[in-house]
PDB file of N, CA and C in Angstrom:
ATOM      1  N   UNK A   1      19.351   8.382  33.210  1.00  0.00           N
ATOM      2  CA  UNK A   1      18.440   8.157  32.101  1.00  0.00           C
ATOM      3  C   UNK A   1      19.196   7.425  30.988  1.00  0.00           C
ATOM      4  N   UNK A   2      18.509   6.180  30.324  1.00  0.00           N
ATOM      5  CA  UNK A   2      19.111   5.908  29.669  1.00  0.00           C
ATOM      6  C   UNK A   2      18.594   6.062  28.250  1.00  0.00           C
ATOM      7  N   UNK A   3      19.372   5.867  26.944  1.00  0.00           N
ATOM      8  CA  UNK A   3      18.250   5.824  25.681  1.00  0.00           C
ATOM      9  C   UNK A   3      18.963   4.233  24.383  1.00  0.00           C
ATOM     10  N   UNK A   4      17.809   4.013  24.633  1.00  0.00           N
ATOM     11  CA  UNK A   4      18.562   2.684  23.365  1.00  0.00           C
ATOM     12  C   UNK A   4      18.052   3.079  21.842  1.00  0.00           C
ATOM     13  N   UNK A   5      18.925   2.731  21.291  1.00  0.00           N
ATOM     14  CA  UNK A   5      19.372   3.138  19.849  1.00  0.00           C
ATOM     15  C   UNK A   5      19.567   1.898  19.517  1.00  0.00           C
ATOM     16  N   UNK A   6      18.629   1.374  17.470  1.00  0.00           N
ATOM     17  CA  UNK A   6      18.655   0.662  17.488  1.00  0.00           C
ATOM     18  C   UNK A   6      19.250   0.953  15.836  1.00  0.00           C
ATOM     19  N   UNK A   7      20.671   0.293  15.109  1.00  0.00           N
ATOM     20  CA  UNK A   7      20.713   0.511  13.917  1.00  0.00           C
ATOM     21  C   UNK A   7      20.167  -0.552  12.393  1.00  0.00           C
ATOM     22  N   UNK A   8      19.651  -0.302  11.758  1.00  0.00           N
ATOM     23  CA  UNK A   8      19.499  -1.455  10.833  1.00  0.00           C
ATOM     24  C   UNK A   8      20.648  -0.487   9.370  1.00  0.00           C
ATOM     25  N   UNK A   9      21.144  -1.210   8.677  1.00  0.00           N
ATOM     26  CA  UNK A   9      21.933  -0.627   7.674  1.00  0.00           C
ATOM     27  C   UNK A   9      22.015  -1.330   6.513  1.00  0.00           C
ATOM     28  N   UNK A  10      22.098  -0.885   5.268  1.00  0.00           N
ATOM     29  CA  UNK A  10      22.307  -1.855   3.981  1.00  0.00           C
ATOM     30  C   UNK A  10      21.567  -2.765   4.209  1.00  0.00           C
ATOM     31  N   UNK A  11      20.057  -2.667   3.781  1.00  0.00           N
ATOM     32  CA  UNK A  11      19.063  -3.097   3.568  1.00  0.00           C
ATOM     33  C   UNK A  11      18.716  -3.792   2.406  1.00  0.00           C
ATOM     34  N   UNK A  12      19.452  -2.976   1.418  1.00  0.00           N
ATOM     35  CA  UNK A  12      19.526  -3.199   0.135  1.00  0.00           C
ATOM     36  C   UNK A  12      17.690  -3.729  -0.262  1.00  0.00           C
ATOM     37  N   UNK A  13      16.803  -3.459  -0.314  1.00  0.00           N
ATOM     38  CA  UNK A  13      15.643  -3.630  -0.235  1.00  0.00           C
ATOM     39  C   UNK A  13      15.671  -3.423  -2.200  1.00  0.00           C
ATOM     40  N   UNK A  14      14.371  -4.521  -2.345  1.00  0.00           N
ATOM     41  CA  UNK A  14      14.410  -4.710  -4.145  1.00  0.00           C
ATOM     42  C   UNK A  14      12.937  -4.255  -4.251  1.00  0.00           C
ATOM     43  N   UNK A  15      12.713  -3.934  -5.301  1.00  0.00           N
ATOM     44  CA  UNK A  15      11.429  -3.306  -5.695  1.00  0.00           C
ATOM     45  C   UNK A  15       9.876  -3.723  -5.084  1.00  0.00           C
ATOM     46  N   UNK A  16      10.008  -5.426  -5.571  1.00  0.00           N
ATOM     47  CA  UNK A  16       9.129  -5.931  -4.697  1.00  0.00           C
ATOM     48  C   UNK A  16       9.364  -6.753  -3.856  1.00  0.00           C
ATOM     49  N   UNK A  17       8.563  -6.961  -2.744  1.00  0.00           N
ATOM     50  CA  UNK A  17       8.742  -7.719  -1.791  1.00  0.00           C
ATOM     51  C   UNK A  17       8.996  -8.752  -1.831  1.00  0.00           C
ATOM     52  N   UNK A  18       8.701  -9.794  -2.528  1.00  0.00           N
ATOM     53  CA  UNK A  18       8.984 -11.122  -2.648  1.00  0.00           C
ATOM     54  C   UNK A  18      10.181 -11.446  -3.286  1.00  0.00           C
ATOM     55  N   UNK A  19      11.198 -10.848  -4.030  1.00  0.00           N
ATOM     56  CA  UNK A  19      12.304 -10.610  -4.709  1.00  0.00           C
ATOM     57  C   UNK A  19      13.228 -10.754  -4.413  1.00  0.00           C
ATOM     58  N   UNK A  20      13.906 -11.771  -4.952  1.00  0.00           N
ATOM     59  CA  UNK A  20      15.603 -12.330  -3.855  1.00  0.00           C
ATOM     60  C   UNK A  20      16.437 -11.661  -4.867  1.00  0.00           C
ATOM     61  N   UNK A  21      17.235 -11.693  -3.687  1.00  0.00           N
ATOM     62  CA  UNK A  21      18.743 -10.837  -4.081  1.00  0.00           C
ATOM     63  C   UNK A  21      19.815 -12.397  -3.265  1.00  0.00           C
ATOM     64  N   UNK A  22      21.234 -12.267  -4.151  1.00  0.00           N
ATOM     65  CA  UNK A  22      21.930 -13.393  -3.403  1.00  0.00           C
ATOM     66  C   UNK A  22      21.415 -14.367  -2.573  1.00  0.00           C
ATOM     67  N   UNK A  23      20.291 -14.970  -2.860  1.00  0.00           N
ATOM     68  CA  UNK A  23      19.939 -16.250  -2.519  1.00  0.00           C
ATOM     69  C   UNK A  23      18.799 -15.709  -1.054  1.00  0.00           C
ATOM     70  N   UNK A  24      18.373 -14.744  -0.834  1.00  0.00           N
ATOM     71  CA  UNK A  24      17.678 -13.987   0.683  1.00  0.00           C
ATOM     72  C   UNK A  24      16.921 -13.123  -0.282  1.00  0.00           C
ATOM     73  N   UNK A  25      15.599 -12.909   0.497  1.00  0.00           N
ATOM     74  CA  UNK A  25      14.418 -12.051   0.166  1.00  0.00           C
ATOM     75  C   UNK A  25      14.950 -10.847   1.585  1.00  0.00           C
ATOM     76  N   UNK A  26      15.253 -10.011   0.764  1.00  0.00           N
ATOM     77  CA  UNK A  26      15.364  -8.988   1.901  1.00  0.00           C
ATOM     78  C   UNK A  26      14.531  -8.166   2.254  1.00  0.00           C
ATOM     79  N   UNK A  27      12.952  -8.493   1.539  1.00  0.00           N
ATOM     80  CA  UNK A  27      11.809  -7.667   2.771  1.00  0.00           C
ATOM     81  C   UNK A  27      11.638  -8.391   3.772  1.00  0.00           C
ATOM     82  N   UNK A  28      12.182  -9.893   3.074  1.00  0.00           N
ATOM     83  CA  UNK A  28      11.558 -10.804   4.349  1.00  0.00           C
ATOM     84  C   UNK A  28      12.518 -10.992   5.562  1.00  0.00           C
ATOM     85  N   UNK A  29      13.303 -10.084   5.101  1.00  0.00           N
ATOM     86  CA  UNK A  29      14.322 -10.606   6.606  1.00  0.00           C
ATOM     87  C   UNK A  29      14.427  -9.335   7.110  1.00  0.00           C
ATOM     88  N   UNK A  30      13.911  -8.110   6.860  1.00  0.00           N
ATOM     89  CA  UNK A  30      13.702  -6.581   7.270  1.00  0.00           C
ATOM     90  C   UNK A  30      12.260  -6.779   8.359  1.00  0.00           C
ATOM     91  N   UNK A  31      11.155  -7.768   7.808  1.00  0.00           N
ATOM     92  CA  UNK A  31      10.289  -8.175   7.924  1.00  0.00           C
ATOM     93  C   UNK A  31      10.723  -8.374   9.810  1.00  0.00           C
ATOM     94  N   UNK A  32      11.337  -9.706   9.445  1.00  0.00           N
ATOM     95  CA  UNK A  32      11.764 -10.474  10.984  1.00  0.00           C
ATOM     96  C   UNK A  32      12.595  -9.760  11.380  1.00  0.00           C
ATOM     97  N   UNK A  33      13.704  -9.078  10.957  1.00  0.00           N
ATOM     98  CA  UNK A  33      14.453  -7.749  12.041  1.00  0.00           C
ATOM     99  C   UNK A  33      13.575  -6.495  12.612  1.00  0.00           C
ATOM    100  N   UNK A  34      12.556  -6.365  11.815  1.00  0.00           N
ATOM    101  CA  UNK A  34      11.428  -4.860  12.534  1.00  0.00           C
ATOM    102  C   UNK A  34      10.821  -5.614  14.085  1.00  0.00           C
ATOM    103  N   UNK A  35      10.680  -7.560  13.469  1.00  0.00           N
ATOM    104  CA  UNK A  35       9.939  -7.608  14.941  1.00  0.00           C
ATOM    105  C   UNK A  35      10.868  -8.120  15.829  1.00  0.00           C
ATOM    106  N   UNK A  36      12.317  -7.971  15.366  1.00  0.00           N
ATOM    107  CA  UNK A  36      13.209  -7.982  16.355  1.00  0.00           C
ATOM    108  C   UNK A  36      13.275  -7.059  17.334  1.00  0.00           C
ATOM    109  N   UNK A  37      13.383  -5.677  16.231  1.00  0.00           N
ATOM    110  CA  UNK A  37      13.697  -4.634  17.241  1.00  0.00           C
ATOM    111  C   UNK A  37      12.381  -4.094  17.969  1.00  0.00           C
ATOM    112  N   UNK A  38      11.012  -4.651  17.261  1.00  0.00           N
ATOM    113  CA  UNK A  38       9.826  -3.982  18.401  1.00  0.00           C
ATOM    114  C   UNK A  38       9.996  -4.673  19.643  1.00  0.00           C
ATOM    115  N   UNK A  39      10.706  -5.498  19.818  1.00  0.00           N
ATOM    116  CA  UNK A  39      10.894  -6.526  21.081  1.00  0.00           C
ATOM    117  C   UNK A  39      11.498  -5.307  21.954  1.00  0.00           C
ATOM    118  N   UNK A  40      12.513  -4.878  21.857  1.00  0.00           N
ATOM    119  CA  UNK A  40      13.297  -3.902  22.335  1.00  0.00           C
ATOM    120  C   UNK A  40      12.657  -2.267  22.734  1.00  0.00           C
ATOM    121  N   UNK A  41      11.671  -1.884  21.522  1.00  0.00           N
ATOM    122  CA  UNK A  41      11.181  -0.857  21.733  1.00  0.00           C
ATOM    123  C   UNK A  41      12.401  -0.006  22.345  1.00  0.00           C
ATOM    124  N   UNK A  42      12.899   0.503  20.694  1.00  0.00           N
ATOM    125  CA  UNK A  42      14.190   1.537  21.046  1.00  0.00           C
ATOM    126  C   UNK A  42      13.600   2.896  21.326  1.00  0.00           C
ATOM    127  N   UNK A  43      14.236   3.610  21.672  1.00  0.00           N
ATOM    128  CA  UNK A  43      13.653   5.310  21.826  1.00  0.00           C
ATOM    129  C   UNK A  43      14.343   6.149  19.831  1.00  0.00           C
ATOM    130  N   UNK A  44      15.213   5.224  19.734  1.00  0.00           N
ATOM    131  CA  UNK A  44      15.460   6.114  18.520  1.00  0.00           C
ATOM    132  C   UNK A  44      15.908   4.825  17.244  1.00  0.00           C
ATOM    133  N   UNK A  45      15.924   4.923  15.741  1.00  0.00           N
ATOM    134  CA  UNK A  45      15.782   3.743  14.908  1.00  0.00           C
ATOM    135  C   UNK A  45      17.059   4.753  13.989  1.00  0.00           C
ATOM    136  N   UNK A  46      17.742   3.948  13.831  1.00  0.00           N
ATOM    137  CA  UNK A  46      18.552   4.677  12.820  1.00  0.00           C
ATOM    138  C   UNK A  46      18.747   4.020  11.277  1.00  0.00           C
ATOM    139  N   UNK A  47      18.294   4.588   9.911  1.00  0.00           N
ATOM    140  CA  UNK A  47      18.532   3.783   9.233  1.00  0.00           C
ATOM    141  C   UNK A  47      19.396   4.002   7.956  1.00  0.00           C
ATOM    142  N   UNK A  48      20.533   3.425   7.980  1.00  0.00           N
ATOM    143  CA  UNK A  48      22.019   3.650   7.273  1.00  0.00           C
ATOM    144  C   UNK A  48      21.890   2.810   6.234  1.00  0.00           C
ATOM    145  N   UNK A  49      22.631   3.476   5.463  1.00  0.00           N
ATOM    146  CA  UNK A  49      23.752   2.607   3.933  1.00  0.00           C
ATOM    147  C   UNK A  49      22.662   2.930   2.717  1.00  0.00           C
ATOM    148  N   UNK A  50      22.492   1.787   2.179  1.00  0.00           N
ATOM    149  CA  UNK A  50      21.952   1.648   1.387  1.00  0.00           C
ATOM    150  C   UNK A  50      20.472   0.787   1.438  1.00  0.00           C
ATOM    151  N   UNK A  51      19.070   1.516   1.431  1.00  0.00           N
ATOM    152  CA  UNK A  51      18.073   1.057   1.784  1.00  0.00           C
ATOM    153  C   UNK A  51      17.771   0.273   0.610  1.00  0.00           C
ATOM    154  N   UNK A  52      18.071   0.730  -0.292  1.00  0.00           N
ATOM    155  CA  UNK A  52      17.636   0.302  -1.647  1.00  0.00           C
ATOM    156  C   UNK A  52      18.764  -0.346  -2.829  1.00  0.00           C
ATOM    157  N   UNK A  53      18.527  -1.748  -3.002  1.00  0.00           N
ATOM    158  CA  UNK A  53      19.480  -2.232  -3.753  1.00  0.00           C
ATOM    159  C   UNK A  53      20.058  -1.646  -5.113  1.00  0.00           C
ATOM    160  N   UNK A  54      18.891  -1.171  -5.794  1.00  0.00           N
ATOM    161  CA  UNK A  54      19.493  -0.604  -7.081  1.00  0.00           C
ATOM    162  C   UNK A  54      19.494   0.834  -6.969  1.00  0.00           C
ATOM    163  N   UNK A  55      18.767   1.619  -5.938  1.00  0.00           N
ATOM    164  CA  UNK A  55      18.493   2.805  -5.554  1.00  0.00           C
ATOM    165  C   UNK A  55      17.098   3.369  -6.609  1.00  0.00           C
ATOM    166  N   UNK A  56      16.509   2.584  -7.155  1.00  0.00           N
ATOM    167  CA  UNK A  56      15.230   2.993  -7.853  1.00  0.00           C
ATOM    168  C   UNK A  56      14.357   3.524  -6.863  1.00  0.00           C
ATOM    169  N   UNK A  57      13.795   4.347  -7.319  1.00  0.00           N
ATOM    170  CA  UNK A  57      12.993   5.047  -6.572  1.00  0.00           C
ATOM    171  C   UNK A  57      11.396   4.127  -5.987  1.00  0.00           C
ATOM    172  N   UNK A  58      11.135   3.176  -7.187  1.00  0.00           N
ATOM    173  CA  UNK A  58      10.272   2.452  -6.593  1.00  0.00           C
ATOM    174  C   UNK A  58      10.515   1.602  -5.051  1.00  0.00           C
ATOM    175  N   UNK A  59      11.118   1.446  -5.102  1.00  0.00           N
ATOM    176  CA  UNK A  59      12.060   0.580  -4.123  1.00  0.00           C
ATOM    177  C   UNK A  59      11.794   1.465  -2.423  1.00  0.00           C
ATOM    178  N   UNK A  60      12.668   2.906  -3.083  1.00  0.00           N
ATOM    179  CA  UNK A  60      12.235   3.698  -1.599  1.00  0.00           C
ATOM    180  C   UNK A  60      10.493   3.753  -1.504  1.00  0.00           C
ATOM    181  N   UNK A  61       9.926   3.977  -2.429  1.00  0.00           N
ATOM    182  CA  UNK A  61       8.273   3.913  -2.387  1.00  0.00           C
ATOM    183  C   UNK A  61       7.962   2.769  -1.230  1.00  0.00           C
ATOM    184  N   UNK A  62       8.467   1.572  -1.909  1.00  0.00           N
ATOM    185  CA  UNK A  62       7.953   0.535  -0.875  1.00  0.00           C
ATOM    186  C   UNK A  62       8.672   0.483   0.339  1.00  0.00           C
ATOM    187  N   UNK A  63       9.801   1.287   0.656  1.00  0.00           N
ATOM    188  CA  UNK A  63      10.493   1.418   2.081  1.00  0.00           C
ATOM    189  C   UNK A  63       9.583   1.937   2.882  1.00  0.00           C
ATOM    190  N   UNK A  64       9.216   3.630   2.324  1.00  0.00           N
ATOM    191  CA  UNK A  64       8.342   3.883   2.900  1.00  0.00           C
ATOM    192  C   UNK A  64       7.080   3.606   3.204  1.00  0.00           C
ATOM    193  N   UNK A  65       6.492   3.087   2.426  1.00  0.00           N
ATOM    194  CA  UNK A  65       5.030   2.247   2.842  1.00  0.00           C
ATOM    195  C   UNK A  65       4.988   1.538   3.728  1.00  0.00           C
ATOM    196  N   UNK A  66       6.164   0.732   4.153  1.00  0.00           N
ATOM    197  CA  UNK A  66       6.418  -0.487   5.083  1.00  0.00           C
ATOM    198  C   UNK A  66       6.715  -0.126   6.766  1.00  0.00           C
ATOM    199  N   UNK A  67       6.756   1.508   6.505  1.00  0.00           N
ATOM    200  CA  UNK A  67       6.879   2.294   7.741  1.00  0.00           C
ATOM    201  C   UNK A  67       5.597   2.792   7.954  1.00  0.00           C
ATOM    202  N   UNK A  68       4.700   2.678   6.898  1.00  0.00           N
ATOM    203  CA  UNK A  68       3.560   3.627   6.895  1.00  0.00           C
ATOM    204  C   UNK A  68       2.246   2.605   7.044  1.00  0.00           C
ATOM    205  N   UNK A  69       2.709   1.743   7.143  1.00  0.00           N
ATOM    206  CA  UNK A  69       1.432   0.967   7.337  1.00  0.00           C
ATOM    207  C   UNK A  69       1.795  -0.526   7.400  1.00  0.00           C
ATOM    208  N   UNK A  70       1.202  -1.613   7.633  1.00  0.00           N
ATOM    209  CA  UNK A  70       1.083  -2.363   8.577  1.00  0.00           C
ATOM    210  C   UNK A  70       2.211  -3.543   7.693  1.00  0.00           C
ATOM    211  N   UNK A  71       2.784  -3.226   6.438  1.00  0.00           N
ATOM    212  CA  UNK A  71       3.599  -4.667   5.866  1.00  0.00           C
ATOM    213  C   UNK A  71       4.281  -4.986   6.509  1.00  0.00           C
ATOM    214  N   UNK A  72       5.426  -4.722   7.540  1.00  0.00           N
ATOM    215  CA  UNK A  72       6.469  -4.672   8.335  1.00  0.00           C
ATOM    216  C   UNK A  72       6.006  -5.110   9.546  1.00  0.00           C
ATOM    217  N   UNK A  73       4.414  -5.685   9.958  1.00  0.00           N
ATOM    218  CA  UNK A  73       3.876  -6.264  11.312  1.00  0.00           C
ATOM    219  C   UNK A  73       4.970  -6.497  11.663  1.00  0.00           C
ATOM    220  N   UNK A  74       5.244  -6.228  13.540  1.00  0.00           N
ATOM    221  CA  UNK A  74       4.403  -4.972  13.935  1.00  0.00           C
ATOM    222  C   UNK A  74       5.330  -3.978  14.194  1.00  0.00           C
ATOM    223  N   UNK A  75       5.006  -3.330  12.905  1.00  0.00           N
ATOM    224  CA  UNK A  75       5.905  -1.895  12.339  1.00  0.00           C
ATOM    225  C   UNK A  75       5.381  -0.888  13.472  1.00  0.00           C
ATOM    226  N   UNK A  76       4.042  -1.051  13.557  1.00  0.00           N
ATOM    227  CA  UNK A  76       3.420  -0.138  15.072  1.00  0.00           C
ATOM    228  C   UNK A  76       4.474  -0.089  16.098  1.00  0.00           C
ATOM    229  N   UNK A  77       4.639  -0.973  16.658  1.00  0.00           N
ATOM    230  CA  UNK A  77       5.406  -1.172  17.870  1.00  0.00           C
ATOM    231  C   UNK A  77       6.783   0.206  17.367  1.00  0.00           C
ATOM    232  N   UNK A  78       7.008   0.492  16.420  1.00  0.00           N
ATOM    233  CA  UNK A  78       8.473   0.901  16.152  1.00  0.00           C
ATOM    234  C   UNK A  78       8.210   2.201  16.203  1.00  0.00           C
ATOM    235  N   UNK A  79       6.620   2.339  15.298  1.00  0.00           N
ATOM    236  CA  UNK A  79       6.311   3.772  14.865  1.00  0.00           C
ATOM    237  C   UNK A  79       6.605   4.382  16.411  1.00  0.00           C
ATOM    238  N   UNK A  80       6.545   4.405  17.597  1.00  0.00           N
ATOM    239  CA  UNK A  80       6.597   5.474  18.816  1.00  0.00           C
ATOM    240  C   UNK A  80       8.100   5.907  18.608  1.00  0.00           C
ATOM    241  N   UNK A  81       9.354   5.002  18.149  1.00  0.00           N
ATOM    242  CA  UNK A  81      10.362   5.983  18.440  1.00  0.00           C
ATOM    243  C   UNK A  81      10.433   6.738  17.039  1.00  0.00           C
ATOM    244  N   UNK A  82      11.564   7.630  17.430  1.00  0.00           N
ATOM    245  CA  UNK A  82      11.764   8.397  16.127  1.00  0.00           C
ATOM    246  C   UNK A  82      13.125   7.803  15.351  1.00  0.00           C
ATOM    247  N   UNK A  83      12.479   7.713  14.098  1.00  0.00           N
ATOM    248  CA  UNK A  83      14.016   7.041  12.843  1.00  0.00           C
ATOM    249  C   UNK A  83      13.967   8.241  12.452  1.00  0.00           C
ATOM    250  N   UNK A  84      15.484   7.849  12.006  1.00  0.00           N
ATOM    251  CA  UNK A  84      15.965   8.805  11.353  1.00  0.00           C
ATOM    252  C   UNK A  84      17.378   7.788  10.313  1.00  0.00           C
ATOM    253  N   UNK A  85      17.095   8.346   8.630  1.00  0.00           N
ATOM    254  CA  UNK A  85      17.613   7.833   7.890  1.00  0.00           C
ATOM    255  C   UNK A  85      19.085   8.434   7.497  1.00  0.00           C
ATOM    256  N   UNK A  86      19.880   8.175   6.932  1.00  0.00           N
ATOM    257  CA  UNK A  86      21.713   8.524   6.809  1.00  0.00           C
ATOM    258  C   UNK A  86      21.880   7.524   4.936  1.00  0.00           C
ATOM    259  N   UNK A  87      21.456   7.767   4.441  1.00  0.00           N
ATOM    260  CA  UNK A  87      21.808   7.008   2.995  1.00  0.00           C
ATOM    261  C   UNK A  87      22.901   7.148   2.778  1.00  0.00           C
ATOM    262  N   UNK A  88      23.281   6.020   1.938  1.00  0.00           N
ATOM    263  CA  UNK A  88      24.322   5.461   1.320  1.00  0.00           C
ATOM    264  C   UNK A  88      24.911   6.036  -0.021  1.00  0.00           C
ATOM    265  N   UNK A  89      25.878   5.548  -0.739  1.00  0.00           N
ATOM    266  CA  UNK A  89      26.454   6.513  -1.779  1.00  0.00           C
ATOM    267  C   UNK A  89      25.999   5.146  -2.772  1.00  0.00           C
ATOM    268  N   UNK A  90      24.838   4.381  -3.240  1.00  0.00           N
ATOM    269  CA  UNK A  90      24.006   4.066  -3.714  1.00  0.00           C
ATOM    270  C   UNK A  90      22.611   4.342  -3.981  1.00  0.00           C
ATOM    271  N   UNK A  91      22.008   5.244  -3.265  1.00  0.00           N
ATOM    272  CA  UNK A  91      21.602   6.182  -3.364  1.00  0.00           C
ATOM    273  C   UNK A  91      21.052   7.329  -4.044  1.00  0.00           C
ATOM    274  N   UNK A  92      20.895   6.943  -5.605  1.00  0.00           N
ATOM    275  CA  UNK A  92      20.896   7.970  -6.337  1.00  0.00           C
ATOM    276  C   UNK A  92      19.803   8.841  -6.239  1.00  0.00           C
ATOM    277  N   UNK A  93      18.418   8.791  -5.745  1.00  0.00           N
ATOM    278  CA  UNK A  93      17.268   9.723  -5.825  1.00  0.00           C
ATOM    279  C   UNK A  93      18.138  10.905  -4.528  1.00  0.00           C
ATOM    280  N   UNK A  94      18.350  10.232  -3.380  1.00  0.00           N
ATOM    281  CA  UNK A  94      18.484  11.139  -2.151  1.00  0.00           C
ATOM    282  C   UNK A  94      20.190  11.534  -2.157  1.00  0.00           C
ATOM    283  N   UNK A  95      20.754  11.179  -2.911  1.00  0.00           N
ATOM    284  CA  UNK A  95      22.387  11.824  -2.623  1.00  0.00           C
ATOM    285  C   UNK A  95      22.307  13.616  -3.403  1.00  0.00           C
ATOM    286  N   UNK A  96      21.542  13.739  -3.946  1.00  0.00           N
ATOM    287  CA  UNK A  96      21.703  15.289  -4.642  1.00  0.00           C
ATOM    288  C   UNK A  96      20.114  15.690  -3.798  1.00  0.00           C
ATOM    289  N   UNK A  97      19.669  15.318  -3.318  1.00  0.00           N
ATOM    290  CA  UNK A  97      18.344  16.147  -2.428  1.00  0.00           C
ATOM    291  C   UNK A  97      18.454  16.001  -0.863  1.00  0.00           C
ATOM    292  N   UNK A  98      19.382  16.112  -0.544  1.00  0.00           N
ATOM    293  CA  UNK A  98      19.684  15.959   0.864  1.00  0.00           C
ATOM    294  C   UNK A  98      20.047  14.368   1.321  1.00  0.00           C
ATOM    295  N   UNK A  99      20.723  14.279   2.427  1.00  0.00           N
ATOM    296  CA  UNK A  99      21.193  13.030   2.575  1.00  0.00           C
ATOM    297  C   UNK A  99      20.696  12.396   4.105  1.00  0.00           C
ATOM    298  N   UNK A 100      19.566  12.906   4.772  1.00  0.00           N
ATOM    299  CA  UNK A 100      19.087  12.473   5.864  1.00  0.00           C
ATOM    300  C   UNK A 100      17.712  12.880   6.018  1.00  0.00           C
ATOM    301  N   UNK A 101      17.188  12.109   6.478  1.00  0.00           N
ATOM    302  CA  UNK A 101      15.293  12.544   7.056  1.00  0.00           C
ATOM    303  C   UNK A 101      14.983  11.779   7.803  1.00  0.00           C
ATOM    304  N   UNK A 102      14.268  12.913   9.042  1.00  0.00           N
ATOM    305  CA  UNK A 102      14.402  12.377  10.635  1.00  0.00           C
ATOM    306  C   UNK A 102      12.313  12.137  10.237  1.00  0.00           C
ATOM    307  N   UNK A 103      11.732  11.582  11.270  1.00  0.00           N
ATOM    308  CA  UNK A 103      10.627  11.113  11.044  1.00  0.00           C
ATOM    309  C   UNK A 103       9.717  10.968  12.835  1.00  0.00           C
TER     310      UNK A 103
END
């Protein structure tokens, strides 16, 4: 039996979507890596470092939305395996409330 594991890490994701950081929109390239990895259809999603560039909480808001519904086309394809998150020491909402959440 085998199981593929797929990691995305330091995301650094900015409040809103359209919003460049160092010269790259990084929803938009989270965007084209989600339909990288639905190609693959991993059994498990792991997601490390730092999701959020400044660690504002708005920021994780829109992380999670992008798992929760369709911005991340086709985020579906992903929803069957299970992620599970590992944050970064940027991080400030989730480093004092626990430091992982499986999904």
């Amino acid at each position: 039996m085998s199981i593929t594991i797929a990691q995305l890490t330091d995301t650094h994701l900015c409040c809103h979507p359209d919003a460049e950081l160092r010269g790259c929109r990084p929803w938009h390239r989270l965007q084209a890596v989600i339909q990288r990895v639905a190609q693959v259809k991993p059994d498990y999603l792991l997601l490390t470092g730092d999701l959020a560039d400044k660690g504002l909480p708005s920021a994780y808001q829109q992380f999670t939305g992008c798992w929760c519904c369709e911005y991340a086309h086709p985020v579906h394809v992903v929803h069957s395996c299970q992620w599970v998150t590992k944050y970064g020491i940027h991080c400030p909402p989730y480093r004092h409330h626990g430091s992982q959440q499986s999904y």
